[in-house]
Amino acid sequence: MYPWGNQRRFNSFAEYFKKQFGGRVQKLAIDAGFTCPNRDGSKGMGGCTYCDNDAFNPSYCHPGKSIITQIEEGIEFHAKRYRRASRFLAYFQPYSNTYAPLKKLKEIYAQALSFPEITGLVIGTRPDCIDENKLEYFRELSGSHYVMLEYGIESCHNRTLKRINRGHTYEDTVAALEMTSHFDLNSGVHLIFGLPGESREAMMYEAELLSALPVKNIKFHQLQIIKGTRMAFEYNDRPEDFIQFSLDEYIEFIIDFVENLNPAFVIERFAGEVPPRFLAGPGWGLIRNDQVLTRIEKRMEERETWQGKKYQV
Ligand code: SF4
């Protein structure tokens, strides 16, 4: 038995959710039509060099449809696919879902919470798109619903953040996480491995940096370079600046990383899954996330290791 109360070798999101909600809860992706300050000129133009949000949206999730319609269609879609799905988290995923005046956020999130099947909100955003008034509103909601603020932080290294044109710093990340924790809200972070200019050691150091921060959930992605993005051109010009992990290399790397990670962090995802037709880089073919997870867990067992094995407070 590990500190997280079960026999899996990492603090698993699925098990955490079962404990939290007492059964299956499905996430419904919603596109509420937000933009982001890195696209509209207030922070930058053109967005992060790897950004192509269109690659990630499921078919029912489209800003041309109202939030009510997206939720109705999403519930129907998941009810067919997973017969037992009866409770959902509204996952506001694309772009920056706190990047609007508070009044507008209230209108949007009230629509989602008007469905009795929606037990909570997961709100994807950037560390520089949050403030105390918004967090106070989310704290009020968290009295009756699950609320998670999910921050795309991508890297803890300012040099990388600059190179990928993120338009925010690691200090912004730390401030957002500390503020969110101050309001007693759940915060998740999203990290990408393989960004240009980052060595394996630089990525590994992020386990130490993040482990000291008030993070609840964490998601990892291997860098997947999407065709047509600025990063695809950069990769074409300077491939030597990128560590593109093969699947086997990534499995060893992510296990090393997780060994150094705070065992209190719930791991929500180890890797990303983008259809190979979108990719400019080599990719891993058609392997699904659940297959990658099975391989990671098997390898953890072979290596007789677990999350936090090498973590030092
Ligand atoms: S913050 Fe997100 S939506 Fe905005 S440009 Fe970057 S990846 Fe795209």
mmCIF file of C-alpha atoms and ligand atoms in Angstrom:
data_model
loop_
_atom_site.group_PDB
_atom_site.id
_atom_site.type_symbol
_atom_site.label_atom_id
_atom_site.label_comp_id
_atom_site.label_asym_id
_atom_site.label_seq_id
_atom_site.Cartn_x
_atom_site.Cartn_y
_atom_site.Cartn_z
ATOM 1 C CA MET A 1 0.000 0.000 0.000
ATOM 2 C CA TYR A 2 1.404 3.388 -1.037
ATOM 3 C CA PRO A 3 0.780 6.743 0.706
ATOM 4 C CA TRP A 4 -2.161 7.431 -1.642
ATOM 5 C CA GLY A 5 -4.000 4.424 -0.225
ATOM 6 C CA ASN A 6 -3.890 1.812 -3.001
ATOM 7 C CA GLN A 7 -1.447 -0.526 -4.704
ATOM 8 C CA ARG A 8 -0.842 1.325 -7.931
ATOM 9 C CA ARG A 9 2.686 2.654 -8.168
ATOM 10 C CA PHE A 10 1.618 6.235 -8.724
ATOM 11 C CA ASN A 11 -0.997 8.515 -7.239
ATOM 12 C CA SER A 12 -3.594 7.814 -9.872
ATOM 13 C CA PHE A 13 -6.276 10.206 -11.014
ATOM 14 C CA ALA A 14 -8.758 7.385 -11.607
ATOM 15 C CA GLU A 15 -8.430 6.122 -8.038
ATOM 16 C CA TYR A 16 -8.493 9.649 -6.627
ATOM 17 C CA PHE A 17 -11.667 10.381 -8.539
ATOM 18 C CA LYS A 18 -13.346 7.208 -7.349
ATOM 19 C CA LYS A 19 -12.584 8.260 -3.790
ATOM 20 C CA GLN A 20 -13.634 11.857 -4.372
ATOM 21 C CA PHE A 21 -16.921 11.120 -6.148
ATOM 22 C CA GLY A 22 -17.700 7.561 -5.104
ATOM 23 C CA GLY A 23 -17.978 6.377 -8.721
ATOM 24 C CA ARG A 24 -17.400 7.234 -12.325
ATOM 25 C CA VAL A 25 -17.412 10.875 -13.392
ATOM 26 C CA GLN A 26 -16.817 11.741 -17.016
ATOM 27 C CA LYS A 27 -15.273 14.958 -18.294
ATOM 28 C CA LEU A 28 -17.168 16.863 -20.984
ATOM 29 C CA ALA A 29 -15.009 19.186 -23.059
ATOM 30 C CA ILE A 30 -16.612 22.549 -23.767
ATOM 31 C CA ASP A 31 -15.451 25.385 -25.981
ATOM 32 C CA ALA A 32 -17.008 28.563 -24.597
ATOM 33 C CA GLY A 33 -15.467 30.754 -27.291
ATOM 34 C CA PHE A 34 -12.761 32.346 -25.164
ATOM 35 C CA THR A 35 -9.574 33.600 -26.715
ATOM 36 C CA CYS A 36 -6.265 34.090 -24.955
ATOM 37 C CA PRO A 37 -4.065 37.122 -24.257
ATOM 38 C CA ASN A 38 -1.289 35.561 -26.260
ATOM 39 C CA ARG A 39 -3.425 35.646 -29.381
ATOM 40 C CA ASP A 40 -5.370 38.881 -29.154
ATOM 41 C CA GLY A 41 -2.350 41.156 -28.745
ATOM 42 C CA SER A 42 -2.615 42.002 -25.046
ATOM 43 C CA LYS A 43 0.339 39.710 -24.258
ATOM 44 C CA GLY A 44 1.466 38.753 -27.698
ATOM 45 C CA MET A 45 0.345 37.923 -31.199
ATOM 46 C CA GLY A 46 0.262 34.577 -32.915
ATOM 47 C CA GLY A 47 0.165 32.535 -29.716
ATOM 48 C CA CYS A 48 2.566 29.951 -28.369
ATOM 49 C CA THR A 49 4.687 28.539 -31.155
ATOM 50 C CA TYR A 50 3.175 25.039 -30.756
ATOM 51 C CA CYS A 51 -0.454 26.162 -30.422
ATOM 52 C CA ASP A 52 -3.083 24.615 -32.610
ATOM 53 C CA ASN A 53 -6.180 24.241 -30.480
ATOM 54 C CA ASP A 54 -8.193 22.832 -33.382
ATOM 55 C CA ALA A 55 -6.235 19.587 -33.168
ATOM 56 C CA PHE A 56 -7.649 18.780 -29.753
ATOM 57 C CA ASN A 57 -11.396 19.420 -29.876
ATOM 58 C CA PRO A 58 -13.901 16.564 -29.910
ATOM 59 C CA SER A 59 -16.706 16.911 -32.476
ATOM 60 C CA TYR A 60 -19.470 17.987 -30.056
ATOM 61 C CA CYS A 61 -17.271 20.759 -28.668
ATOM 62 C CA HIS A 62 -17.453 23.848 -30.848
ATOM 63 C CA PRO A 63 -17.764 27.554 -29.977
ATOM 64 C CA GLY A 64 -20.421 27.999 -32.677
ATOM 65 C CA LYS A 65 -22.786 26.002 -30.442
ATOM 66 C CA SER A 66 -24.202 27.354 -27.191
ATOM 67 C CA ILE A 67 -22.834 25.986 -23.943
ATOM 68 C CA ILE A 68 -26.220 24.399 -23.234
ATOM 69 C CA THR A 69 -26.148 22.583 -26.604
ATOM 70 C CA GLN A 70 -22.553 21.439 -26.135
ATOM 71 C CA ILE A 71 -23.406 19.989 -22.735
ATOM 72 C CA GLU A 72 -26.575 18.281 -23.989
ATOM 73 C CA GLU A 73 -24.721 16.774 -26.942
ATOM 74 C CA GLY A 74 -21.737 15.860 -24.771
ATOM 75 C CA ILE A 75 -23.925 14.043 -22.247
ATOM 76 C CA GLU A 76 -25.637 12.150 -25.072
ATOM 77 C CA PHE A 77 -22.291 11.275 -26.696
ATOM 78 C CA HIS A 78 -20.820 9.925 -23.451
ATOM 79 C CA ALA A 79 -24.029 8.164 -22.405
ATOM 80 C CA LYS A 80 -23.815 6.116 -25.628
ATOM 81 C CA ARG A 81 -20.113 5.466 -25.305
ATOM 82 C CA TYR A 82 -19.922 4.731 -21.578
ATOM 83 C CA ARG A 83 -23.270 3.401 -20.484
ATOM 84 C CA ARG A 84 -22.651 4.045 -16.805
ATOM 85 C CA ALA A 85 -21.744 7.726 -17.254
ATOM 86 C CA SER A 86 -24.351 9.762 -15.408
ATOM 87 C CA ARG A 87 -22.231 12.433 -13.740
ATOM 88 C CA PHE A 88 -19.966 14.874 -15.500
ATOM 89 C CA LEU A 89 -17.407 17.555 -15.004
ATOM 90 C CA ALA A 90 -17.671 20.423 -17.468
ATOM 91 C CA TYR A 91 -14.144 20.782 -18.804
ATOM 92 C CA PHE A 92 -13.571 24.211 -20.272
ATOM 93 C CA GLN A 93 -10.532 23.270 -22.256
ATOM 94 C CA PRO A 94 -9.480 25.332 -25.280
ATOM 95 C CA TYR A 95 -7.817 28.712 -24.921
ATOM 96 C CA SER A 96 -7.912 30.626 -21.600
ATOM 97 C CA ASN A 97 -11.199 30.110 -19.813
ATOM 98 C CA THR A 98 -10.775 32.835 -17.202
ATOM 99 C CA TYR A 99 -9.787 35.467 -19.735
ATOM 100 C CA ALA A 100 -12.946 37.609 -19.621
ATOM 101 C CA PRO A 101 -14.608 40.004 -17.178
ATOM 102 C CA LEU A 102 -16.002 38.324 -14.079
ATOM 103 C CA LYS A 103 -19.591 39.084 -15.158
ATOM 104 C CA LYS A 104 -19.090 37.072 -18.339
ATOM 105 C CA LEU A 105 -17.450 34.195 -16.442
ATOM 106 C CA LYS A 106 -20.431 34.060 -14.092
ATOM 107 C CA GLU A 107 -22.875 33.840 -17.016
ATOM 108 C CA ILE A 108 -20.878 31.062 -18.651
ATOM 109 C CA TYR A 109 -20.253 28.899 -15.595
ATOM 110 C CA ALA A 110 -23.838 29.319 -14.314
ATOM 111 C CA GLN A 111 -25.081 27.794 -17.581
ATOM 112 C CA ALA A 112 -22.898 24.735 -17.089
ATOM 113 C CA LEU A 113 -23.908 24.308 -13.462
ATOM 114 C CA SER A 114 -27.618 24.555 -14.325
ATOM 115 C CA PHE A 115 -27.430 20.879 -15.354
ATOM 116 C CA PRO A 116 -27.950 18.555 -12.378
ATOM 117 C CA GLU A 117 -25.638 16.017 -14.061
ATOM 118 C CA ILE A 118 -22.730 18.490 -13.931
ATOM 119 C CA THR A 119 -21.009 17.961 -10.603
ATOM 120 C CA GLY A 120 -18.202 20.404 -11.147
ATOM 121 C CA LEU A 121 -15.971 22.504 -13.341
ATOM 122 C CA VAL A 122 -12.467 22.026 -14.633
ATOM 123 C CA ILE A 123 -11.246 25.330 -15.996
ATOM 124 C CA GLY A 124 -8.193 25.401 -18.231
ATOM 125 C CA THR A 125 -6.350 28.691 -18.220
ATOM 126 C CA ARG A 126 -2.997 30.470 -18.108
ATOM 127 C CA PRO A 127 -1.226 31.540 -14.923
ATOM 128 C CA ASP A 128 -1.493 35.197 -15.966
ATOM 129 C CA CYS A 129 -5.287 35.099 -16.452
ATOM 130 C CA ILE A 130 -6.433 34.837 -12.871
ATOM 131 C CA ASP A 131 -6.972 37.320 -10.072
ATOM 132 C CA GLU A 132 -8.388 37.431 -6.580
ATOM 133 C CA ASN A 133 -11.930 38.454 -7.625
ATOM 134 C CA LYS A 134 -12.209 35.515 -9.986
ATOM 135 C CA LEU A 135 -10.794 33.143 -7.410
ATOM 136 C CA GLU A 136 -13.263 34.445 -4.827
ATOM 137 C CA TYR A 137 -16.095 33.594 -7.252
ATOM 138 C CA PHE A 138 -14.690 30.106 -7.833
ATOM 139 C CA ARG A 139 -14.346 29.632 -4.098
ATOM 140 C CA GLU A 140 -18.076 30.386 -3.735
ATOM 141 C CA LEU A 141 -18.851 27.772 -6.388
ATOM 142 C CA SER A 142 -16.616 25.254 -4.676
ATOM 143 C CA GLY A 143 -19.004 25.271 -1.702
ATOM 144 C CA SER A 144 -21.476 23.260 -3.780
ATOM 145 C CA HIS A 145 -19.412 21.886 -6.694
ATOM 146 C CA TYR A 146 -15.994 20.463 -7.434
ATOM 147 C CA VAL A 147 -13.817 23.228 -8.935
ATOM 148 C CA MET A 148 -10.379 22.755 -10.431
ATOM 149 C CA LEU A 149 -8.262 25.483 -11.994
ATOM 150 C CA GLU A 150 -5.974 23.840 -14.528
ATOM 151 C CA TYR A 151 -2.979 25.952 -15.470
ATOM 152 C CA GLY A 152 -0.981 25.445 -18.632
ATOM 153 C CA ILE A 153 2.482 26.125 -17.290
ATOM 154 C CA GLU A 154 4.363 24.034 -19.895
ATOM 155 C CA SER A 155 7.853 24.698 -18.532
ATOM 156 C CA CYS A 156 9.481 26.013 -15.355
ATOM 157 C CA HIS A 157 12.297 27.622 -17.350
ATOM 158 C CA ASN A 158 11.909 31.235 -18.406
ATOM 159 C CA ARG A 159 14.291 30.780 -21.317
ATOM 160 C CA THR A 160 12.018 28.124 -22.764
ATOM 161 C CA LEU A 161 8.851 30.121 -22.052
ATOM 162 C CA LYS A 162 10.378 32.998 -23.988
ATOM 163 C CA ARG A 163 11.454 30.811 -26.866
ATOM 164 C CA ILE A 164 8.007 29.272 -27.275
ATOM 165 C CA ASN A 165 6.398 32.719 -26.977
ATOM 166 C CA ARG A 166 4.277 31.793 -23.944
ATOM 167 C CA GLY A 167 4.016 35.412 -22.847
ATOM 168 C CA HIS A 168 4.251 34.578 -19.152
ATOM 169 C CA THR A 169 7.018 33.621 -16.757
ATOM 170 C CA TYR A 170 7.627 30.882 -14.228
ATOM 171 C CA GLU A 171 7.162 33.537 -11.529
ATOM 172 C CA ASP A 172 3.601 34.043 -12.877
ATOM 173 C CA THR A 173 3.070 30.294 -12.454
ATOM 174 C CA VAL A 174 4.243 30.306 -8.849
ATOM 175 C CA ALA A 175 2.081 33.352 -8.040
ATOM 176 C CA ALA A 176 -1.050 31.785 -9.630
ATOM 177 C CA LEU A 177 -0.599 28.502 -7.779
ATOM 178 C CA GLU A 178 -0.030 30.205 -4.456
ATOM 179 C CA MET A 179 -3.032 32.484 -4.935
ATOM 180 C CA THR A 180 -5.242 29.535 -5.904
ATOM 181 C CA SER A 181 -4.146 27.608 -2.848
ATOM 182 C CA HIS A 182 -4.818 30.664 -0.687
ATOM 183 C CA PHE A 183 -8.455 30.481 -1.868
ATOM 184 C CA ASP A 184 -8.572 26.764 -0.986
ATOM 185 C CA LEU A 185 -9.144 25.737 -4.587
ATOM 186 C CA ASN A 186 -7.792 22.721 -6.421
ATOM 187 C CA SER A 187 -5.116 23.521 -8.940
ATOM 188 C CA GLY A 188 -3.776 21.376 -11.729
ATOM 189 C CA VAL A 189 -0.741 21.969 -13.901
ATOM 190 C CA HIS A 190 0.117 20.892 -17.387
ATOM 191 C CA LEU A 191 3.738 20.360 -18.368
ATOM 192 C CA ILE A 192 5.347 19.577 -21.731
ATOM 193 C CA PHE A 193 8.537 17.544 -22.099
ATOM 194 C CA GLY A 194 10.745 18.057 -25.130
ATOM 195 C CA LEU A 195 10.366 21.793 -25.671
ATOM 196 C CA PRO A 196 13.155 23.334 -27.769
ATOM 197 C CA GLY A 197 16.436 23.992 -26.008
ATOM 198 C CA GLU A 198 15.595 21.914 -22.917
ATOM 199 C CA SER A 199 18.015 19.194 -21.900
ATOM 200 C CA ARG A 200 16.932 16.065 -20.081
ATOM 201 C CA GLU A 201 18.479 17.487 -16.889
ATOM 202 C CA ALA A 202 16.570 20.770 -17.244
ATOM 203 C CA MET A 203 13.301 18.828 -17.558
ATOM 204 C CA MET A 204 14.186 16.598 -14.623
ATOM 205 C CA TYR A 205 14.863 19.643 -12.433
ATOM 206 C CA GLU A 206 11.212 20.606 -12.897
ATOM 207 C CA ALA A 207 10.204 17.695 -10.647
ATOM 208 C CA GLU A 208 12.083 19.351 -7.796
ATOM 209 C CA LEU A 209 10.732 22.830 -8.515
ATOM 210 C CA LEU A 210 7.111 21.760 -8.881
ATOM 211 C CA SER A 211 7.154 19.404 -5.922
ATOM 212 C CA ALA A 212 7.563 22.394 -3.626
ATOM 213 C CA LEU A 213 4.460 24.170 -4.981
ATOM 214 C CA PRO A 214 0.804 23.832 -3.941
ATOM 215 C CA VAL A 215 -0.303 21.600 -6.820
ATOM 216 C CA LYS A 216 -3.123 19.059 -6.583
ATOM 217 C CA ASN A 217 -3.138 17.415 -10.011
ATOM 218 C CA ILE A 218 -0.514 17.189 -12.720
ATOM 219 C CA LYS A 219 -0.639 16.293 -16.403
ATOM 220 C CA PHE A 220 2.363 15.479 -18.564
ATOM 221 C CA HIS A 221 2.676 15.632 -22.308
ATOM 222 C CA GLN A 222 5.510 14.689 -24.596
ATOM 223 C CA LEU A 223 5.965 17.487 -27.123
ATOM 224 C CA GLN A 224 3.905 16.743 -30.195
ATOM 225 C CA ILE A 225 4.738 19.139 -32.989
ATOM 226 C CA ILE A 226 1.633 19.916 -34.980
ATOM 227 C CA LYS A 227 1.926 20.498 -38.719
ATOM 228 C CA GLY A 228 1.590 24.102 -39.815
ATOM 229 C CA THR A 229 2.523 25.611 -36.432
ATOM 230 C CA ARG A 230 5.481 27.927 -36.024
ATOM 231 C CA MET A 231 7.158 25.211 -34.024
ATOM 232 C CA ALA A 232 6.912 22.830 -36.974
ATOM 233 C CA PHE A 233 8.991 25.284 -39.026
ATOM 234 C CA GLU A 234 11.453 25.700 -36.158
ATOM 235 C CA TYR A 235 11.763 21.922 -35.878
ATOM 236 C CA ASN A 236 12.388 21.663 -39.579
ATOM 237 C CA ASP A 237 15.191 24.262 -39.364
ATOM 238 C CA ARG A 238 16.828 23.115 -36.118
ATOM 239 C CA PRO A 239 15.817 19.549 -35.219
ATOM 240 C CA GLU A 240 18.929 19.260 -33.046
ATOM 241 C CA ASP A 241 17.311 21.670 -30.545
ATOM 242 C CA PHE A 242 14.528 19.219 -29.761
ATOM 243 C CA ILE A 243 14.557 16.032 -27.709
ATOM 244 C CA GLN A 244 11.894 13.954 -29.437
ATOM 245 C CA PHE A 245 11.537 10.948 -27.152
ATOM 246 C CA SER A 246 10.830 7.563 -28.664
ATOM 247 C CA LEU A 247 8.132 5.758 -26.690
ATOM 248 C CA ASP A 248 10.680 3.559 -24.879
ATOM 249 C CA GLU A 249 12.865 6.544 -24.029
ATOM 250 C CA TYR A 250 9.858 8.480 -22.768
ATOM 251 C CA ILE A 251 8.745 5.646 -20.511
ATOM 252 C CA GLU A 252 12.168 5.547 -18.842
ATOM 253 C CA PHE A 253 12.276 9.345 -18.612
ATOM 254 C CA ILE A 254 8.807 9.773 -17.134
ATOM 255 C CA ILE A 255 9.446 7.083 -14.542
ATOM 256 C CA ASP A 256 12.676 8.844 -13.529
ATOM 257 C CA PHE A 257 10.705 12.084 -13.297
ATOM 258 C CA VAL A 258 7.902 10.590 -11.238
ATOM 259 C CA GLU A 259 10.372 9.002 -8.817
ATOM 260 C CA ASN A 260 11.397 12.546 -7.902
ATOM 261 C CA LEU A 261 7.883 13.948 -7.780
ATOM 262 C CA ASN A 262 5.943 14.833 -4.651
ATOM 263 C CA PRO A 263 3.799 11.733 -3.879
ATOM 264 C CA ALA A 264 0.877 14.005 -2.891
ATOM 265 C CA PHE A 265 0.415 15.093 -6.532
ATOM 266 C CA VAL A 266 -2.327 13.227 -8.355
ATOM 267 C CA ILE A 267 -1.100 12.246 -11.816
ATOM 268 C CA GLU A 268 -3.857 12.795 -14.301
ATOM 269 C CA ARG A 269 -2.049 11.957 -17.497
ATOM 270 C CA PHE A 270 1.399 10.754 -18.489
ATOM 271 C CA ALA A 271 1.360 11.487 -22.195
ATOM 272 C CA GLY A 272 -0.582 13.170 -24.957
ATOM 273 C CA GLU A 273 -2.405 11.564 -27.825
ATOM 274 C CA VAL A 274 -2.704 13.385 -31.141
ATOM 275 C CA PRO A 275 -3.675 11.569 -34.356
ATOM 276 C CA PRO A 276 -0.453 10.918 -36.365
ATOM 277 C CA ARG A 277 -1.831 12.773 -39.411
ATOM 278 C CA PHE A 278 -1.495 16.055 -37.472
ATOM 279 C CA LEU A 279 2.139 15.532 -36.517
ATOM 280 C CA ALA A 280 5.212 17.152 -38.060
ATOM 281 C CA GLY A 281 7.590 15.201 -35.795
ATOM 282 C CA PRO A 282 8.126 11.433 -35.578
ATOM 283 C CA GLY A 283 5.371 10.570 -33.034
ATOM 284 C CA TRP A 284 4.553 7.134 -31.605
ATOM 285 C CA GLY A 285 2.099 5.879 -34.199
ATOM 286 C CA LEU A 286 -1.386 4.865 -33.218
ATOM 287 C CA ILE A 287 -0.759 3.805 -29.632
ATOM 288 C CA ARG A 288 -3.483 4.942 -27.232
ATOM 289 C CA ASN A 289 -2.963 6.601 -23.847
ATOM 290 C CA ASP A 290 -4.283 3.614 -21.912
ATOM 291 C CA GLN A 291 -1.709 1.392 -23.676
ATOM 292 C CA VAL A 292 1.077 3.837 -22.780
ATOM 293 C CA LEU A 293 -0.119 3.834 -19.169
ATOM 294 C CA THR A 294 -0.098 0.030 -19.033
ATOM 295 C CA ARG A 295 3.491 0.017 -20.274
ATOM 296 C CA ILE A 296 4.553 2.657 -17.752
ATOM 297 C CA GLU A 297 3.032 0.712 -14.855
ATOM 298 C CA LYS A 298 4.584 -2.541 -16.036
ATOM 299 C CA ARG A 299 7.979 -0.886 -16.289
ATOM 300 C CA MET A 300 7.595 0.670 -12.831
ATOM 301 C CA GLU A 301 7.020 -2.796 -11.491
ATOM 302 C CA GLU A 302 10.093 -4.173 -13.290
ATOM 303 C CA ARG A 303 12.173 -1.312 -11.951
ATOM 304 C CA GLU A 304 10.659 -1.792 -8.476
ATOM 305 C CA THR A 305 9.952 1.886 -8.229
ATOM 306 C CA TRP A 306 7.058 4.259 -7.501
ATOM 307 C CA GLN A 307 6.094 7.925 -7.438
ATOM 308 C CA GLY A 308 8.142 9.827 -4.910
ATOM 309 C CA LYS A 309 10.664 7.054 -4.277
ATOM 310 C CA LYS A 310 13.487 9.588 -4.573
ATOM 311 C CA TYR A 311 11.499 12.625 -3.472
ATOM 312 C CA GLN A 312 13.070 14.617 -0.672
ATOM 313 C CA VAL A 313 11.063 17.165 1.282
HETATM 314 S S1 SF4 B 1 -1.934 30.052 -24.176
HETATM 315 FE FE1 SF4 B 1 -2.985 28.277 -25.013
HETATM 316 S S2 SF4 B 1 -4.496 29.084 -26.438
HETATM 317 FE FE2 SF4 B 1 -3.069 30.753 -25.976
HETATM 318 S S3 SF4 B 1 -1.602 30.652 -27.653
HETATM 319 FE FE3 SF4 B 1 -0.776 29.451 -25.972
HETATM 320 S S4 SF4 B 1 -1.434 27.321 -26.313
HETATM 321 FE FE4 SF4 B 1 -2.659 28.689 -27.628
#
